[in-house]
Amino acid sequence: MWNALFAILVMASAASADELSDFLSRWNAVEASRGDFHVRFIQEVSSPALAKPSTSQGQLWRFRDGSFRWELGQPPKSMLIRREKSARYWEARVNVWKDIDPSDRRFQSWMPFVGGEGHDLAVLTKDFDVALESAVLTLKPKSGMAKRHLKHIQLQFDESSMRLMQLKVEQMDGGATTMIFSAPEKTGTLDRNTLLGEGN
């Protein structure tokens, strides 16, 4: 699961809270009605250690229960499969599937959004300071380990359709990962068991 940069503020006023709550409700309603779909994306990774950003093509198949298959590279160099409450990760260089911890910071900052898990304002503000400007939602971690490594997460939406267009994770070390999503389409001829299976 997608620019303006702005100050991150805790939303204190009733009007701001209402605006955020309404925005999140619209997003949740769209996600709930979307069903199974396939989307292509471009992932860009930047780092102070890299002379220029690294760019890869990827694709995501997501199902109405939140299960998904995420592939990066063509042919895939890495894959992440979430099925119900379990998740497994694969890299071509080692060719081994590994169970992953949902709290692994490589995934926890973006995996729930890619999986279409809607969040109400109370859930988000438990762990994040939340700001909304136009159709860009910015989440800044409040405390703990996440705050040491994660600067903020930005989600950019198409304001009319509430489609997630871009997800950007910025790190405290100056690195960033950006995913730019195409418009969703039907999942195609591959069935759920094939897509959520391993070794294909």
Coordinates of C-alpha atoms in Angstrom, one line a residue, residues 39-188:
V39 CA -2.4 -3.8 -8.6
R40 CA 1.0 -3.0 -10.1
F41 CA 3.5 -0.6 -8.4
I42 CA 6.9 1.0 -8.7
Q43 CA 9.1 0.9 -5.6
E44 CA 11.8 3.4 -5.1
V45 CA 14.4 3.0 -2.3
S46 CA 16.7 5.9 -1.4
S47 CA 19.5 6.0 1.1
P48 CA 22.4 8.3 2.0
A49 CA 24.6 5.4 1.1
L50 CA 23.2 5.2 -2.5
A51 CA 24.4 7.6 -5.2
K52 CA 20.9 7.4 -6.7
P53 CA 17.6 5.7 -5.8
S54 CA 17.1 2.0 -6.6
T55 CA 13.8 1.4 -8.5
S56 CA 12.0 -1.9 -9.0
Q57 CA 8.7 -2.9 -10.5
G58 CA 6.3 -5.0 -8.4
Q59 CA 2.8 -6.3 -8.1
L60 CA 0.2 -7.1 -5.4
W61 CA -2.7 -9.4 -5.3
R62 CA -5.1 -8.7 -2.4
F63 CA -8.1 -10.6 -1.3
R64 CA -11.2 -9.4 0.6
D65 CA -10.1 -11.0 3.9
G66 CA -6.8 -9.1 3.9
S67 CA -4.6 -11.9 2.6
F68 CA -2.2 -10.9 -0.1
R69 CA 0.8 -11.7 -2.3
W70 CA 3.4 -9.0 -2.8
E71 CA 6.1 -9.4 -5.4
L72 CA 9.1 -7.2 -6.1
G73 CA 11.1 -7.5 -9.3
Q74 CA 10.5 -9.1 -12.6
P75 CA 11.1 -12.0 -12.3
P76 CA 10.5 -11.7 -8.5
K77 CA 13.5 -11.2 -6.3
S78 CA 11.4 -11.1 -3.2
M79 CA 7.9 -12.1 -2.2
L80 CA 5.8 -11.6 0.9
I81 CA 2.7 -13.7 1.4
R82 CA 0.2 -13.0 4.2
R83 CA -2.6 -15.6 4.6
E84 CA -5.0 -14.9 7.5
K85 CA -2.7 -14.2 10.5
S86 CA 0.5 -15.7 9.2
A87 CA 3.1 -14.2 7.0
R88 CA 6.1 -15.6 5.1
Y89 CA 8.9 -14.0 3.2
W90 CA 11.1 -15.2 0.4
E91 CA 14.2 -13.9 -1.3
A92 CA 15.7 -15.3 -4.6
R93 CA 19.3 -15.0 -3.3
V94 CA 18.7 -17.6 -0.6
N95 CA 15.6 -19.3 -2.1
V96 CA 14.1 -20.2 1.3
W97 CA 10.7 -19.2 2.7
K98 CA 10.8 -17.8 6.3
D99 CA 8.1 -17.0 8.8
I100 CA 8.2 -13.4 9.7
D101 CA 7.3 -11.6 13.0
P102 CA 4.5 -9.1 12.4
S103 CA 6.5 -6.7 14.6
D104 CA 9.5 -6.8 12.2
R105 CA 10.1 -3.2 11.4
R106 CA 10.9 -4.0 7.8
F107 CA 7.3 -4.8 7.3
Q108 CA 5.1 -3.4 10.2
S109 CA 5.2 0.2 9.0
W110 CA 3.5 -0.5 5.7
M111 CA 2.1 -4.1 5.6
P112 CA -1.2 -3.3 7.4
F113 CA -2.0 -0.5 4.9
V114 CA -1.1 -2.7 1.9
G115 CA -3.4 -5.4 3.4
G116 CA -6.2 -2.9 3.4
E117 CA -6.7 -2.9 7.1
G118 CA -8.8 0.2 7.9
H119 CA -8.0 2.2 11.0
D120 CA -10.2 4.6 12.9
L121 CA -8.8 7.7 14.5
A122 CA -8.6 6.2 18.0
V123 CA -6.5 3.3 16.8
L124 CA -4.1 5.5 14.8
T125 CA -3.6 8.1 17.5
K126 CA -2.6 5.4 20.0
D127 CA 0.7 5.0 18.3
F128 CA 1.0 8.0 15.9
D129 CA 0.6 11.7 15.7
V130 CA -1.7 12.1 12.7
A131 CA -2.0 14.9 10.2
L132 CA -4.2 15.3 7.1
E133 CA -3.5 17.9 4.4
S134 CA -5.6 17.6 1.2
A135 CA -5.5 13.9 0.5
V136 CA -2.2 13.1 2.2
L137 CA -2.3 11.3 5.5
T138 CA 0.9 11.6 7.6
L139 CA 1.7 9.3 10.6
K140 CA 4.5 10.1 12.9
P141 CA 5.4 7.5 15.6
K142 CA 4.9 8.9 19.2
S143 CA 7.5 6.8 21.1
G144 CA 9.4 3.6 21.5
M145 CA 11.6 1.7 19.1
A146 CA 9.6 2.9 16.0
K147 CA 10.4 6.5 16.8
R148 CA 14.2 5.8 16.8
H149 CA 14.1 4.4 13.2
L150 CA 10.9 5.8 11.6
K151 CA 10.5 9.5 10.8
H152 CA 7.0 9.2 9.4
I153 CA 4.7 7.4 7.0
Q154 CA 2.8 9.3 4.3
L155 CA -0.2 7.9 2.4
Q156 CA -1.4 9.8 -0.6
F157 CA -4.9 9.2 -2.0
D158 CA -6.9 10.1 -5.0
E159 CA -9.4 12.4 -3.3
S160 CA -12.4 11.4 -5.4
S161 CA -12.0 7.6 -5.4
M162 CA -10.0 7.3 -2.2
R163 CA -7.6 5.0 -4.0
L164 CA -4.2 4.7 -2.3
M165 CA -1.8 6.2 -4.9
Q166 CA 1.4 6.3 -3.0
L167 CA 2.9 5.0 0.3
K168 CA 6.1 6.5 1.5
V169 CA 8.1 5.4 4.6
E170 CA 10.8 7.8 5.6
Q171 CA 13.5 6.7 8.1
M172 CA 15.4 8.7 10.6
D173 CA 18.7 7.8 8.9
G174 CA 17.6 9.7 5.8
G175 CA 16.5 6.6 3.8
A176 CA 13.1 6.2 2.3
T177 CA 10.9 3.6 0.6
T178 CA 8.2 4.8 -1.8
M179 CA 5.6 2.6 -3.5
I180 CA 3.6 4.2 -6.3
F181 CA 0.4 2.2 -7.1
S182 CA -1.4 1.9 -10.4
A183 CA -5.2 1.6 -10.5
P184 CA -6.6 -1.7 -9.2
E185 CA -7.8 -4.3 -11.6
K186 CA -9.3 -7.8 -11.4
T187 CA -7.0 -10.6 -10.1
G188 CA -6.9 -12.4 -13.4

